[in-house]
Amino acid sequence: MGKSKVLVVGATGYIGKRIVKASLDQGHITYVLQRHEIGLDIDKLQLLLSFKKQGARLVEGSFSDQKSLVEAVKKVDVVICTLSGVHFKSHSILMQLKLVDAIKEAGNVKRFLPSEFGMDPARMGHALAPGRETFDQKMIVRKAIEEAEIPFTYVTASCFAGYFVGNLSQLETLTPPKDKICLYGDGNVKAVYMDEDDIATFTIKTIDDPRTLNKTLYMRPPENILSQRKLVEIWEKLSGKELEKITISGEEFLASMEDKDYAAKGGMGHFYHISYEGSLTNFEIGEDGEEASNLYPEVICTRMDEYLKIFL
């Protein structure tokens, strides 16, 4: 059968660039959508050209030109979209509806992986506003995919290490605190922390795997299921310094959101569900899902003690 040809949409983004690398590393012919809208964004252009040097193929297209999207899709077997779904960047989830239309029109795609990579939106109907908008929009895209009878895999990747581990899950910073640490509740609610390169590796593994067809992939390697308190303990052991711990109750955390702007409230709402409700670990994976490390035991995930060493 050979390996599927892949189109990555949103390739210059945080996860997208890693998806491109993983696709090439795993031997897939990889196309990258070069959108007309980049204009004079030299950083994005140079990143696209770096993909080309690595062996990717650039294909021009635009969400304002449906024909160009259809032509790009016709070149491949699998489409992976990584458009941003966070408010402090560009919130582009519903732009995927045009991509869904293009895939339906092209009629050749055997797998579509829409932009998800966080919490499972199907489990977040109760989410706080305004962060709920992200989950609601992802469900709109899912509905369109399934109504169009497009084969899919939904990827839920849990907490990105870059945003949740280096800072020991503190807000408004990406590096470890020097003296004090805020613990959410008792600090014992468990989350799943994933190195972003591992997320990309697992994602590409799914695209030719019949076990993940029309299912949700959850990333829950046992060694990366940790409480915030455990994450702090790992850092204290590595750094040789104990941090002063300040406990923040759920009520205090919610109250602190009130004077924040729209984007901050959205992110903090997601943070609340992860840190206080355990929304990444408080359910069993059912028949409509698969767990990545069970399917692909050959992938050795980055452990968070190894990840944190770079901050010493």
PDB file of C-alpha atoms in Angstrom, residues 3-312:
ATOM      1  CA  LYS A   3       2.759   5.357   3.154  1.00  0.00           C
ATOM      2  CA  SER A   4       0.057   7.979   2.839  1.00  0.00           C
ATOM      3  CA  LYS A   5       0.814  11.373   1.347  1.00  0.00           C
ATOM      4  CA  VAL A   6       0.119  14.108   3.881  1.00  0.00           C
ATOM      5  CA  LEU A   7      -1.010  17.740   3.651  1.00  0.00           C
ATOM      6  CA  VAL A   8      -0.363  19.900   6.727  1.00  0.00           C
ATOM      7  CA  VAL A   9      -2.510  23.032   7.059  1.00  0.00           C
ATOM      8  CA  GLY A  10      -1.240  25.511   9.644  1.00  0.00           C
ATOM      9  CA  ALA A  11       2.293  24.197   9.292  1.00  0.00           C
ATOM     10  CA  THR A  12       4.060  27.314  10.579  1.00  0.00           C
ATOM     11  CA  GLY A  13       2.295  27.155  13.935  1.00  0.00           C
ATOM     12  CA  TYR A  14       3.368  25.753  17.282  1.00  0.00           C
ATOM     13  CA  ILE A  15       2.220  22.193  16.663  1.00  0.00           C
ATOM     14  CA  GLY A  16       2.133  22.384  12.873  1.00  0.00           C
ATOM     15  CA  LYS A  17       5.881  22.694  12.410  1.00  0.00           C
ATOM     16  CA  ARG A  18       6.387  19.607  14.554  1.00  0.00           C
ATOM     17  CA  ILE A  19       3.796  17.671  12.569  1.00  0.00           C
ATOM     18  CA  VAL A  20       5.697  18.474   9.369  1.00  0.00           C
ATOM     19  CA  LYS A  21       8.962  17.196  10.856  1.00  0.00           C
ATOM     20  CA  ALA A  22       7.362  14.018  12.221  1.00  0.00           C
ATOM     21  CA  SER A  23       5.692  13.315   8.882  1.00  0.00           C
ATOM     22  CA  LEU A  24       8.993  13.651   7.034  1.00  0.00           C
ATOM     23  CA  ASP A  25      10.868  11.654   9.681  1.00  0.00           C
ATOM     24  CA  GLN A  26       8.374   8.792   9.323  1.00  0.00           C
ATOM     25  CA  GLY A  27       8.850   8.701   5.573  1.00  0.00           C
ATOM     26  CA  HIS A  28       5.683  10.330   4.291  1.00  0.00           C
ATOM     27  CA  ILE A  29       5.566  12.502   1.196  1.00  0.00           C
ATOM     28  CA  THR A  30       4.578  15.720   2.928  1.00  0.00           C
ATOM     29  CA  TYR A  31       2.881  18.753   1.458  1.00  0.00           C
ATOM     30  CA  VAL A  32       2.592  22.058   3.289  1.00  0.00           C
ATOM     31  CA  LEU A  33      -0.112  24.591   2.472  1.00  0.00           C
ATOM     32  CA  GLN A  34       1.496  27.930   1.636  1.00  0.00           C
ATOM     33  CA  ARG A  35      -1.285  30.429   2.201  1.00  0.00           C
ATOM     34  CA  HIS A  36      -1.389  33.679   0.249  1.00  0.00           C
ATOM     35  CA  GLU A  37      -2.318  35.467   3.466  1.00  0.00           C
ATOM     36  CA  ILE A  38       1.213  35.330   4.883  1.00  0.00           C
ATOM     37  CA  GLY A  39       1.919  38.548   2.960  1.00  0.00           C
ATOM     38  CA  LEU A  40       5.144  40.067   4.286  1.00  0.00           C
ATOM     39  CA  ASP A  41       5.494  37.731   7.271  1.00  0.00           C
ATOM     40  CA  ILE A  42       9.129  36.864   6.616  1.00  0.00           C
ATOM     41  CA  ASP A  43       9.369  34.486   9.602  1.00  0.00           C
ATOM     42  CA  LYS A  44       6.595  32.300   8.222  1.00  0.00           C
ATOM     43  CA  LEU A  45       8.050  32.368   4.728  1.00  0.00           C
ATOM     44  CA  GLN A  46      11.479  31.346   5.949  1.00  0.00           C
ATOM     45  CA  LEU A  47       9.944  28.534   7.995  1.00  0.00           C
ATOM     46  CA  LEU A  48       8.107  27.303   4.905  1.00  0.00           C
ATOM     47  CA  LEU A  49      11.334  27.398   2.923  1.00  0.00           C
ATOM     48  CA  SER A  50      13.073  25.446   5.693  1.00  0.00           C
ATOM     49  CA  PHE A  51      10.412  22.750   5.314  1.00  0.00           C
ATOM     50  CA  LYS A  52      11.187  22.664   1.611  1.00  0.00           C
ATOM     51  CA  LYS A  53      14.885  22.135   2.369  1.00  0.00           C
ATOM     52  CA  GLN A  54      13.921  19.211   4.592  1.00  0.00           C
ATOM     53  CA  GLY A  55      12.006  17.602   1.732  1.00  0.00           C
ATOM     54  CA  ALA A  56       8.468  18.937   2.108  1.00  0.00           C
ATOM     55  CA  ARG A  57       6.566  20.144  -0.929  1.00  0.00           C
ATOM     56  CA  LEU A  58       4.919  23.552  -0.826  1.00  0.00           C
ATOM     57  CA  VAL A  59       1.487  23.908  -2.385  1.00  0.00           C
ATOM     58  CA  GLU A  60      -0.201  27.304  -2.676  1.00  0.00           C
ATOM     59  CA  GLY A  61      -3.715  27.758  -1.416  1.00  0.00           C
ATOM     60  CA  SER A  62      -6.042  30.095   0.438  1.00  0.00           C
ATOM     61  CA  PHE A  63      -9.155  29.846   2.571  1.00  0.00           C
ATOM     62  CA  SER A  64     -10.546  32.648   0.418  1.00  0.00           C
ATOM     63  CA  ASP A  65     -10.102  30.525  -2.729  1.00  0.00           C
ATOM     64  CA  GLN A  66     -11.989  27.249  -2.388  1.00  0.00           C
ATOM     65  CA  LYS A  67     -10.724  25.909  -5.710  1.00  0.00           C
ATOM     66  CA  SER A  68      -7.130  26.219  -4.494  1.00  0.00           C
ATOM     67  CA  LEU A  69      -7.978  24.250  -1.347  1.00  0.00           C
ATOM     68  CA  VAL A  70      -9.596  21.495  -3.395  1.00  0.00           C
ATOM     69  CA  GLU A  71      -6.560  21.277  -5.693  1.00  0.00           C
ATOM     70  CA  ALA A  72      -4.216  21.054  -2.701  1.00  0.00           C
ATOM     71  CA  VAL A  73      -6.310  18.327  -1.074  1.00  0.00           C
ATOM     72  CA  LYS A  74      -6.382  16.280  -4.269  1.00  0.00           C
ATOM     73  CA  LYS A  75      -2.615  15.795  -4.027  1.00  0.00           C
ATOM     74  CA  VAL A  76      -2.724  13.777  -0.810  1.00  0.00           C
ATOM     75  CA  ASP A  77      -4.345  10.938   1.113  1.00  0.00           C
ATOM     76  CA  VAL A  78      -4.385  12.533   4.567  1.00  0.00           C
ATOM     77  CA  VAL A  79      -5.045  16.112   5.690  1.00  0.00           C
ATOM     78  CA  ILE A  80      -3.865  17.322   9.102  1.00  0.00           C
ATOM     79  CA  CYS A  81      -4.990  20.750  10.271  1.00  0.00           C
ATOM     80  CA  THR A  82      -3.243  22.585  13.114  1.00  0.00           C
ATOM     81  CA  LEU A  83      -4.861  26.017  12.947  1.00  0.00           C
ATOM     82  CA  SER A  84      -4.773  27.840  16.261  1.00  0.00           C
ATOM     83  CA  GLY A  85      -7.640  27.456  18.692  1.00  0.00           C
ATOM     84  CA  VAL A  86      -6.453  29.758  21.479  1.00  0.00           C
ATOM     85  CA  HIS A  87      -7.615  33.328  21.937  1.00  0.00           C
ATOM     86  CA  PHE A  88      -4.240  34.897  22.718  1.00  0.00           C
ATOM     87  CA  LYS A  89      -3.071  33.903  19.235  1.00  0.00           C
ATOM     88  CA  SER A  90      -5.391  33.618  16.250  1.00  0.00           C
ATOM     89  CA  HIS A  91      -8.630  31.789  16.927  1.00  0.00           C
ATOM     90  CA  SER A  92      -9.280  30.032  13.639  1.00  0.00           C
ATOM     91  CA  ILE A  93     -11.183  26.846  14.435  1.00  0.00           C
ATOM     92  CA  LEU A  94     -14.210  27.547  12.231  1.00  0.00           C
ATOM     93  CA  MET A  95     -12.032  28.254   9.202  1.00  0.00           C
ATOM     94  CA  GLN A  96     -11.769  24.486   9.010  1.00  0.00           C
ATOM     95  CA  LEU A  97     -15.326  24.308   7.716  1.00  0.00           C
ATOM     96  CA  LYS A  98     -13.979  25.485   4.362  1.00  0.00           C
ATOM     97  CA  LEU A  99     -11.388  22.736   4.526  1.00  0.00           C
ATOM     98  CA  VAL A 100     -14.120  20.193   5.273  1.00  0.00           C
ATOM     99  CA  ASP A 101     -15.978  21.389   2.165  1.00  0.00           C
ATOM    100  CA  ALA A 102     -12.795  21.081   0.095  1.00  0.00           C
ATOM    101  CA  ILE A 103     -12.148  17.543   1.331  1.00  0.00           C
ATOM    102  CA  LYS A 104     -15.733  16.558   0.574  1.00  0.00           C
ATOM    103  CA  GLU A 105     -15.499  18.020  -2.924  1.00  0.00           C
ATOM    104  CA  ALA A 106     -12.125  16.423  -3.653  1.00  0.00           C
ATOM    105  CA  GLY A 107     -13.439  13.034  -2.575  1.00  0.00           C
ATOM    106  CA  ASN A 108     -10.058  11.318  -2.266  1.00  0.00           C
ATOM    107  CA  VAL A 109      -8.996  11.859   1.349  1.00  0.00           C
ATOM    108  CA  LYS A 110      -8.883   8.698   3.453  1.00  0.00           C
ATOM    109  CA  ARG A 111      -8.242  10.454   6.783  1.00  0.00           C
ATOM    110  CA  PHE A 112      -8.738  13.978   8.176  1.00  0.00           C
ATOM    111  CA  LEU A 113      -7.239  15.083  11.482  1.00  0.00           C
ATOM    112  CA  PRO A 114      -8.797  18.440  12.424  1.00  0.00           C
ATOM    113  CA  SER A 115      -7.213  20.946  14.787  1.00  0.00           C
ATOM    114  CA  GLU A 116      -7.790  19.553  18.280  1.00  0.00           C
ATOM    115  CA  PHE A 117      -4.694  18.500  20.299  1.00  0.00           C
ATOM    116  CA  GLY A 118      -6.016  19.616  23.701  1.00  0.00           C
ATOM    117  CA  MET A 119      -8.902  18.448  25.883  1.00  0.00           C
ATOM    118  CA  ASP A 120     -11.605  16.301  24.320  1.00  0.00           C
ATOM    119  CA  PRO A 121     -14.311  18.825  23.352  1.00  0.00           C
ATOM    120  CA  ALA A 122     -16.966  16.114  23.462  1.00  0.00           C
ATOM    121  CA  ARG A 123     -16.447  15.993  27.241  1.00  0.00           C
ATOM    122  CA  MET A 124     -16.450  19.773  27.776  1.00  0.00           C
ATOM    123  CA  GLY A 125     -20.080  20.762  27.275  1.00  0.00           C
ATOM    124  CA  HIS A 126     -20.054  22.160  30.815  1.00  0.00           C
ATOM    125  CA  ALA A 127     -16.971  24.344  30.248  1.00  0.00           C
ATOM    126  CA  LEU A 128     -16.802  27.903  31.526  1.00  0.00           C
ATOM    127  CA  ALA A 129     -17.331  30.852  29.196  1.00  0.00           C
ATOM    128  CA  PRO A 130     -15.603  32.294  27.277  1.00  0.00           C
ATOM    129  CA  GLY A 131     -13.197  29.334  26.997  1.00  0.00           C
ATOM    130  CA  ARG A 132     -16.132  27.102  26.127  1.00  0.00           C
ATOM    131  CA  GLU A 133     -16.209  28.751  22.699  1.00  0.00           C
ATOM    132  CA  THR A 134     -13.167  26.713  21.659  1.00  0.00           C
ATOM    133  CA  PHE A 135     -14.843  23.418  22.554  1.00  0.00           C
ATOM    134  CA  ASP A 136     -18.168  24.409  20.991  1.00  0.00           C
ATOM    135  CA  GLN A 137     -16.474  25.348  17.737  1.00  0.00           C
ATOM    136  CA  LYS A 138     -14.474  22.118  17.636  1.00  0.00           C
ATOM    137  CA  MET A 139     -17.752  20.225  18.009  1.00  0.00           C
ATOM    138  CA  ILE A 140     -19.227  22.208  15.111  1.00  0.00           C
ATOM    139  CA  VAL A 141     -16.272  21.081  12.980  1.00  0.00           C
ATOM    140  CA  ARG A 142     -16.663  17.483  14.161  1.00  0.00           C
ATOM    141  CA  LYS A 143     -20.346  17.555  13.235  1.00  0.00           C
ATOM    142  CA  ALA A 144     -19.492  18.827   9.738  1.00  0.00           C
ATOM    143  CA  ILE A 145     -16.843  16.116   9.282  1.00  0.00           C
ATOM    144  CA  GLU A 146     -19.173  13.329  10.309  1.00  0.00           C
ATOM    145  CA  GLU A 147     -22.127  14.629   8.296  1.00  0.00           C
ATOM    146  CA  ALA A 148     -19.859  14.753   5.235  1.00  0.00           C
ATOM    147  CA  GLU A 149     -18.841  11.136   5.997  1.00  0.00           C
ATOM    148  CA  ILE A 150     -15.143  12.051   5.953  1.00  0.00           C
ATOM    149  CA  PRO A 151     -12.937   9.434   7.666  1.00  0.00           C
ATOM    150  CA  PHE A 152     -11.304  11.037  10.697  1.00  0.00           C
ATOM    151  CA  THR A 153      -9.069  10.724  13.719  1.00  0.00           C
ATOM    152  CA  TYR A 154      -9.476  13.208  16.567  1.00  0.00           C
ATOM    153  CA  VAL A 155      -6.255  13.765  18.531  1.00  0.00           C
ATOM    154  CA  THR A 156      -6.418  14.921  22.142  1.00  0.00           C
ATOM    155  CA  ALA A 157      -2.901  15.541  23.379  1.00  0.00           C
ATOM    156  CA  SER A 158      -3.421  16.878  26.919  1.00  0.00           C
ATOM    157  CA  CYS A 159      -1.086  19.576  28.356  1.00  0.00           C
ATOM    158  CA  PHE A 160       1.681  20.894  26.127  1.00  0.00           C
ATOM    159  CA  ALA A 161       4.894  20.736  28.145  1.00  0.00           C
ATOM    160  CA  GLY A 162       6.019  24.106  26.808  1.00  0.00           C
ATOM    161  CA  TYR A 163       3.051  25.822  28.431  1.00  0.00           C
ATOM    162  CA  PHE A 164       2.498  23.686  31.538  1.00  0.00           C
ATOM    163  CA  VAL A 165       5.760  22.074  32.663  1.00  0.00           C
ATOM    164  CA  GLY A 166       8.604  24.591  32.499  1.00  0.00           C
ATOM    165  CA  ASN A 167       6.524  26.985  34.601  1.00  0.00           C
ATOM    166  CA  LEU A 168       5.293  24.233  36.959  1.00  0.00           C
ATOM    167  CA  SER A 169       1.799  25.158  35.746  1.00  0.00           C
ATOM    168  CA  GLN A 170       2.013  28.804  36.836  1.00  0.00           C
ATOM    169  CA  LEU A 171       0.108  31.430  34.897  1.00  0.00           C
ATOM    170  CA  GLU A 172       1.779  34.328  33.068  1.00  0.00           C
ATOM    171  CA  THR A 173       5.227  32.744  32.843  1.00  0.00           C
ATOM    172  CA  LEU A 174       6.924  29.914  30.956  1.00  0.00           C
ATOM    173  CA  THR A 175       9.893  29.320  33.289  1.00  0.00           C
ATOM    174  CA  PRO A 176      10.143  27.886  36.827  1.00  0.00           C
ATOM    175  CA  PRO A 177       9.408  30.246  39.729  1.00  0.00           C
ATOM    176  CA  LYS A 178      12.378  31.201  41.902  1.00  0.00           C
ATOM    177  CA  ASP A 179      10.893  31.243  45.389  1.00  0.00           C
ATOM    178  CA  LYS A 180       7.120  30.708  45.543  1.00  0.00           C
ATOM    179  CA  ILE A 181       4.703  28.340  43.833  1.00  0.00           C
ATOM    180  CA  CYS A 182       0.921  28.482  43.637  1.00  0.00           C
ATOM    181  CA  LEU A 183      -0.752  25.115  44.152  1.00  0.00           C
ATOM    182  CA  TYR A 184      -4.248  24.673  42.755  1.00  0.00           C
ATOM    183  CA  GLY A 185      -6.399  23.203  45.487  1.00  0.00           C
ATOM    184  CA  ASP A 186      -4.434  20.472  47.230  1.00  0.00           C
ATOM    185  CA  GLY A 187      -2.180  20.122  44.187  1.00  0.00           C
ATOM    186  CA  ASN A 188      -3.046  16.441  43.845  1.00  0.00           C
ATOM    187  CA  VAL A 189      -5.349  16.567  40.817  1.00  0.00           C
ATOM    188  CA  LYS A 190      -3.662  14.684  37.993  1.00  0.00           C
ATOM    189  CA  ALA A 191      -3.049  15.922  34.462  1.00  0.00           C
ATOM    190  CA  VAL A 192      -1.130  14.542  31.482  1.00  0.00           C
ATOM    191  CA  TYR A 193       1.964  16.388  30.295  1.00  0.00           C
ATOM    192  CA  MET A 194       3.307  15.787  26.790  1.00  0.00           C
ATOM    193  CA  ASP A 195       6.417  16.927  24.970  1.00  0.00           C
ATOM    194  CA  GLU A 196       5.194  18.520  21.766  1.00  0.00           C
ATOM    195  CA  ASP A 197       7.529  16.471  19.565  1.00  0.00           C
ATOM    196  CA  ASP A 198       6.044  13.301  21.064  1.00  0.00           C
ATOM    197  CA  ILE A 199       2.570  14.611  20.271  1.00  0.00           C
ATOM    198  CA  ALA A 200       3.602  14.993  16.636  1.00  0.00           C
ATOM    199  CA  THR A 201       5.169  11.529  16.531  1.00  0.00           C
ATOM    200  CA  PHE A 202       2.019   9.866  17.872  1.00  0.00           C
ATOM    201  CA  THR A 203      -0.182  11.906  15.535  1.00  0.00           C
ATOM    202  CA  ILE A 204       1.621  10.749  12.409  1.00  0.00           C
ATOM    203  CA  LYS A 205       1.603   7.148  13.657  1.00  0.00           C
ATOM    204  CA  THR A 206      -2.207   7.151  13.501  1.00  0.00           C
ATOM    205  CA  ILE A 207      -2.730   8.131   9.889  1.00  0.00           C
ATOM    206  CA  ASP A 208      -2.231   4.687   8.319  1.00  0.00           C
ATOM    207  CA  ASP A 209      -3.480   2.752  11.340  1.00  0.00           C
ATOM    208  CA  PRO A 210      -6.943   1.173  10.927  1.00  0.00           C
ATOM    209  CA  ARG A 211      -7.249   1.007  14.723  1.00  0.00           C
ATOM    210  CA  THR A 212      -7.607   4.799  14.901  1.00  0.00           C
ATOM    211  CA  LEU A 213     -10.052   5.206  12.019  1.00  0.00           C
ATOM    212  CA  ASN A 214     -13.079   7.244  13.126  1.00  0.00           C
ATOM    213  CA  LYS A 215     -11.835   7.265  16.715  1.00  0.00           C
ATOM    214  CA  THR A 216     -10.359   9.677  19.231  1.00  0.00           C
ATOM    215  CA  LEU A 217      -6.708   9.216  20.148  1.00  0.00           C
ATOM    216  CA  TYR A 218      -5.874  10.038  23.771  1.00  0.00           C
ATOM    217  CA  MET A 219      -2.282  10.536  24.893  1.00  0.00           C
ATOM    218  CA  ARG A 220      -1.876   9.163  28.415  1.00  0.00           C
ATOM    219  CA  PRO A 221       1.552   7.546  28.861  1.00  0.00           C
ATOM    220  CA  PRO A 222       1.475   6.389  32.517  1.00  0.00           C
ATOM    221  CA  GLU A 223       4.811   8.015  33.395  1.00  0.00           C
ATOM    222  CA  ASN A 224       3.478  11.411  32.291  1.00  0.00           C
ATOM    223  CA  ILE A 225       0.293  11.343  34.354  1.00  0.00           C
ATOM    224  CA  LEU A 226       1.289  13.590  37.229  1.00  0.00           C
ATOM    225  CA  SER A 227      -0.222  15.890  39.821  1.00  0.00           C
ATOM    226  CA  GLN A 228       0.981  19.471  40.034  1.00  0.00           C
ATOM    227  CA  ARG A 229       2.430  18.691  43.451  1.00  0.00           C
ATOM    228  CA  LYS A 230       4.471  15.857  41.950  1.00  0.00           C
ATOM    229  CA  LEU A 231       5.686  18.166  39.165  1.00  0.00           C
ATOM    230  CA  VAL A 232       6.870  20.637  41.809  1.00  0.00           C
ATOM    231  CA  GLU A 233       8.611  17.847  43.741  1.00  0.00           C
ATOM    232  CA  ILE A 234      10.471  16.805  40.599  1.00  0.00           C
ATOM    233  CA  TRP A 235      11.702  20.381  40.098  1.00  0.00           C
ATOM    234  CA  GLU A 236      12.700  20.789  43.746  1.00  0.00           C
ATOM    235  CA  LYS A 237      14.743  17.607  43.553  1.00  0.00           C
ATOM    236  CA  LEU A 238      16.442  18.706  40.332  1.00  0.00           C
ATOM    237  CA  SER A 239      17.129  22.255  41.481  1.00  0.00           C
ATOM    238  CA  GLY A 240      17.968  21.411  45.071  1.00  0.00           C
ATOM    239  CA  LYS A 241      15.701  24.209  46.294  1.00  0.00           C
ATOM    240  CA  GLU A 242      12.374  23.967  48.112  1.00  0.00           C
ATOM    241  CA  LEU A 243       9.703  26.448  47.051  1.00  0.00           C
ATOM    242  CA  GLU A 244       7.257  28.204  49.341  1.00  0.00           C
ATOM    243  CA  LYS A 245       3.824  26.805  48.525  1.00  0.00           C
ATOM    244  CA  ILE A 246       0.709  28.970  48.378  1.00  0.00           C
ATOM    245  CA  THR A 247      -2.631  27.194  48.077  1.00  0.00           C
ATOM    246  CA  ILE A 248      -5.305  28.705  45.839  1.00  0.00           C
ATOM    247  CA  SER A 249      -8.824  27.363  46.246  1.00  0.00           C
ATOM    248  CA  GLY A 250     -11.102  26.877  43.280  1.00  0.00           C
ATOM    249  CA  GLU A 251     -13.261  29.789  44.435  1.00  0.00           C
ATOM    250  CA  GLU A 252     -10.234  32.073  44.657  1.00  0.00           C
ATOM    251  CA  PHE A 253      -9.075  31.039  41.206  1.00  0.00           C
ATOM    252  CA  LEU A 254     -12.481  31.728  39.658  1.00  0.00           C
ATOM    253  CA  ALA A 255     -12.682  35.098  41.412  1.00  0.00           C
ATOM    254  CA  SER A 256      -9.270  36.062  40.015  1.00  0.00           C
ATOM    255  CA  MET A 257     -10.648  35.644  36.477  1.00  0.00           C
ATOM    256  CA  GLU A 258     -13.221  38.404  36.820  1.00  0.00           C
ATOM    257  CA  ASP A 259     -11.027  41.394  35.935  1.00  0.00           C
ATOM    258  CA  LYS A 260      -9.119  39.648  33.140  1.00  0.00           C
ATOM    259  CA  ASP A 261      -9.582  40.342  29.430  1.00  0.00           C
ATOM    260  CA  TYR A 262     -11.429  37.979  27.092  1.00  0.00           C
ATOM    261  CA  ALA A 263      -8.385  35.984  25.977  1.00  0.00           C
ATOM    262  CA  ALA A 264      -7.067  35.558  29.526  1.00  0.00           C
ATOM    263  CA  LYS A 265     -10.461  34.422  30.804  1.00  0.00           C
ATOM    264  CA  GLY A 266     -10.637  31.840  28.043  1.00  0.00           C
ATOM    265  CA  GLY A 267      -7.258  30.369  28.899  1.00  0.00           C
ATOM    266  CA  MET A 268      -7.870  30.466  32.640  1.00  0.00           C
ATOM    267  CA  GLY A 269     -11.149  28.632  32.194  1.00  0.00           C
ATOM    268  CA  HIS A 270      -9.332  25.776  30.472  1.00  0.00           C
ATOM    269  CA  PHE A 271      -6.732  25.873  33.233  1.00  0.00           C
ATOM    270  CA  TYR A 272      -9.462  25.561  35.868  1.00  0.00           C
ATOM    271  CA  HIS A 273     -10.938  22.452  34.266  1.00  0.00           C
ATOM    272  CA  ILE A 274      -7.518  20.794  34.048  1.00  0.00           C
ATOM    273  CA  SER A 275      -6.200  21.772  37.480  1.00  0.00           C
ATOM    274  CA  TYR A 276      -9.308  21.530  39.648  1.00  0.00           C
ATOM    275  CA  GLU A 277     -11.609  19.087  37.828  1.00  0.00           C
ATOM    276  CA  GLY A 278      -8.936  16.816  36.376  1.00  0.00           C
ATOM    277  CA  SER A 279     -10.649  16.975  32.990  1.00  0.00           C
ATOM    278  CA  LEU A 280      -7.789  15.098  31.298  1.00  0.00           C
ATOM    279  CA  THR A 281      -7.840  12.093  33.608  1.00  0.00           C
ATOM    280  CA  ASN A 282     -11.271  11.878  35.261  1.00  0.00           C
ATOM    281  CA  PHE A 283     -12.791   9.461  32.732  1.00  0.00           C
ATOM    282  CA  GLU A 284     -12.157   6.068  31.202  1.00  0.00           C
ATOM    283  CA  ILE A 285     -11.384   5.778  27.493  1.00  0.00           C
ATOM    284  CA  GLY A 286     -14.337   4.038  25.865  1.00  0.00           C
ATOM    285  CA  GLU A 287     -14.803   2.024  22.698  1.00  0.00           C
ATOM    286  CA  ASP A 288     -14.709   5.174  20.580  1.00  0.00           C
ATOM    287  CA  GLY A 289     -11.147   5.950  21.691  1.00  0.00           C
ATOM    288  CA  GLU A 290      -7.627   4.551  21.809  1.00  0.00           C
ATOM    289  CA  GLU A 291      -4.636   5.390  23.998  1.00  0.00           C
ATOM    290  CA  ALA A 292      -1.478   6.317  22.121  1.00  0.00           C
ATOM    291  CA  SER A 293       1.184   4.681  24.278  1.00  0.00           C
ATOM    292  CA  ASN A 294      -0.765   1.400  24.249  1.00  0.00           C
ATOM    293  CA  LEU A 295      -0.966   1.436  20.461  1.00  0.00           C
ATOM    294  CA  TYR A 296       2.632   2.536  19.892  1.00  0.00           C
ATOM    295  CA  PRO A 297       4.846   1.228  22.728  1.00  0.00           C
ATOM    296  CA  GLU A 298       7.891   1.778  20.509  1.00  0.00           C
ATOM    297  CA  VAL A 299       7.560   5.536  21.048  1.00  0.00           C
ATOM    298  CA  ILE A 300       9.634   6.439  24.106  1.00  0.00           C
ATOM    299  CA  CYS A 301       7.967   9.536  25.518  1.00  0.00           C
ATOM    300  CA  THR A 302       9.963  12.327  27.101  1.00  0.00           C
ATOM    301  CA  ARG A 303       9.573  12.138  30.860  1.00  0.00           C
ATOM    302  CA  MET A 304       9.006  15.399  32.676  1.00  0.00           C
ATOM    303  CA  ASP A 305      12.080  15.060  34.872  1.00  0.00           C
ATOM    304  CA  GLU A 306      14.138  14.967  31.671  1.00  0.00           C
ATOM    305  CA  TYR A 307      12.147  17.847  30.200  1.00  0.00           C
ATOM    306  CA  LEU A 308      12.769  20.077  33.216  1.00  0.00           C
ATOM    307  CA  LYS A 309      16.546  19.610  33.176  1.00  0.00           C
ATOM    308  CA  ILE A 310      16.889  22.201  30.411  1.00  0.00           C
ATOM    309  CA  PHE A 311      15.804  24.890  32.917  1.00  0.00           C
ATOM    310  CA  LEU A 312      18.638  24.196  35.358  1.00  0.00           C
TER     311      LEU A 312
END
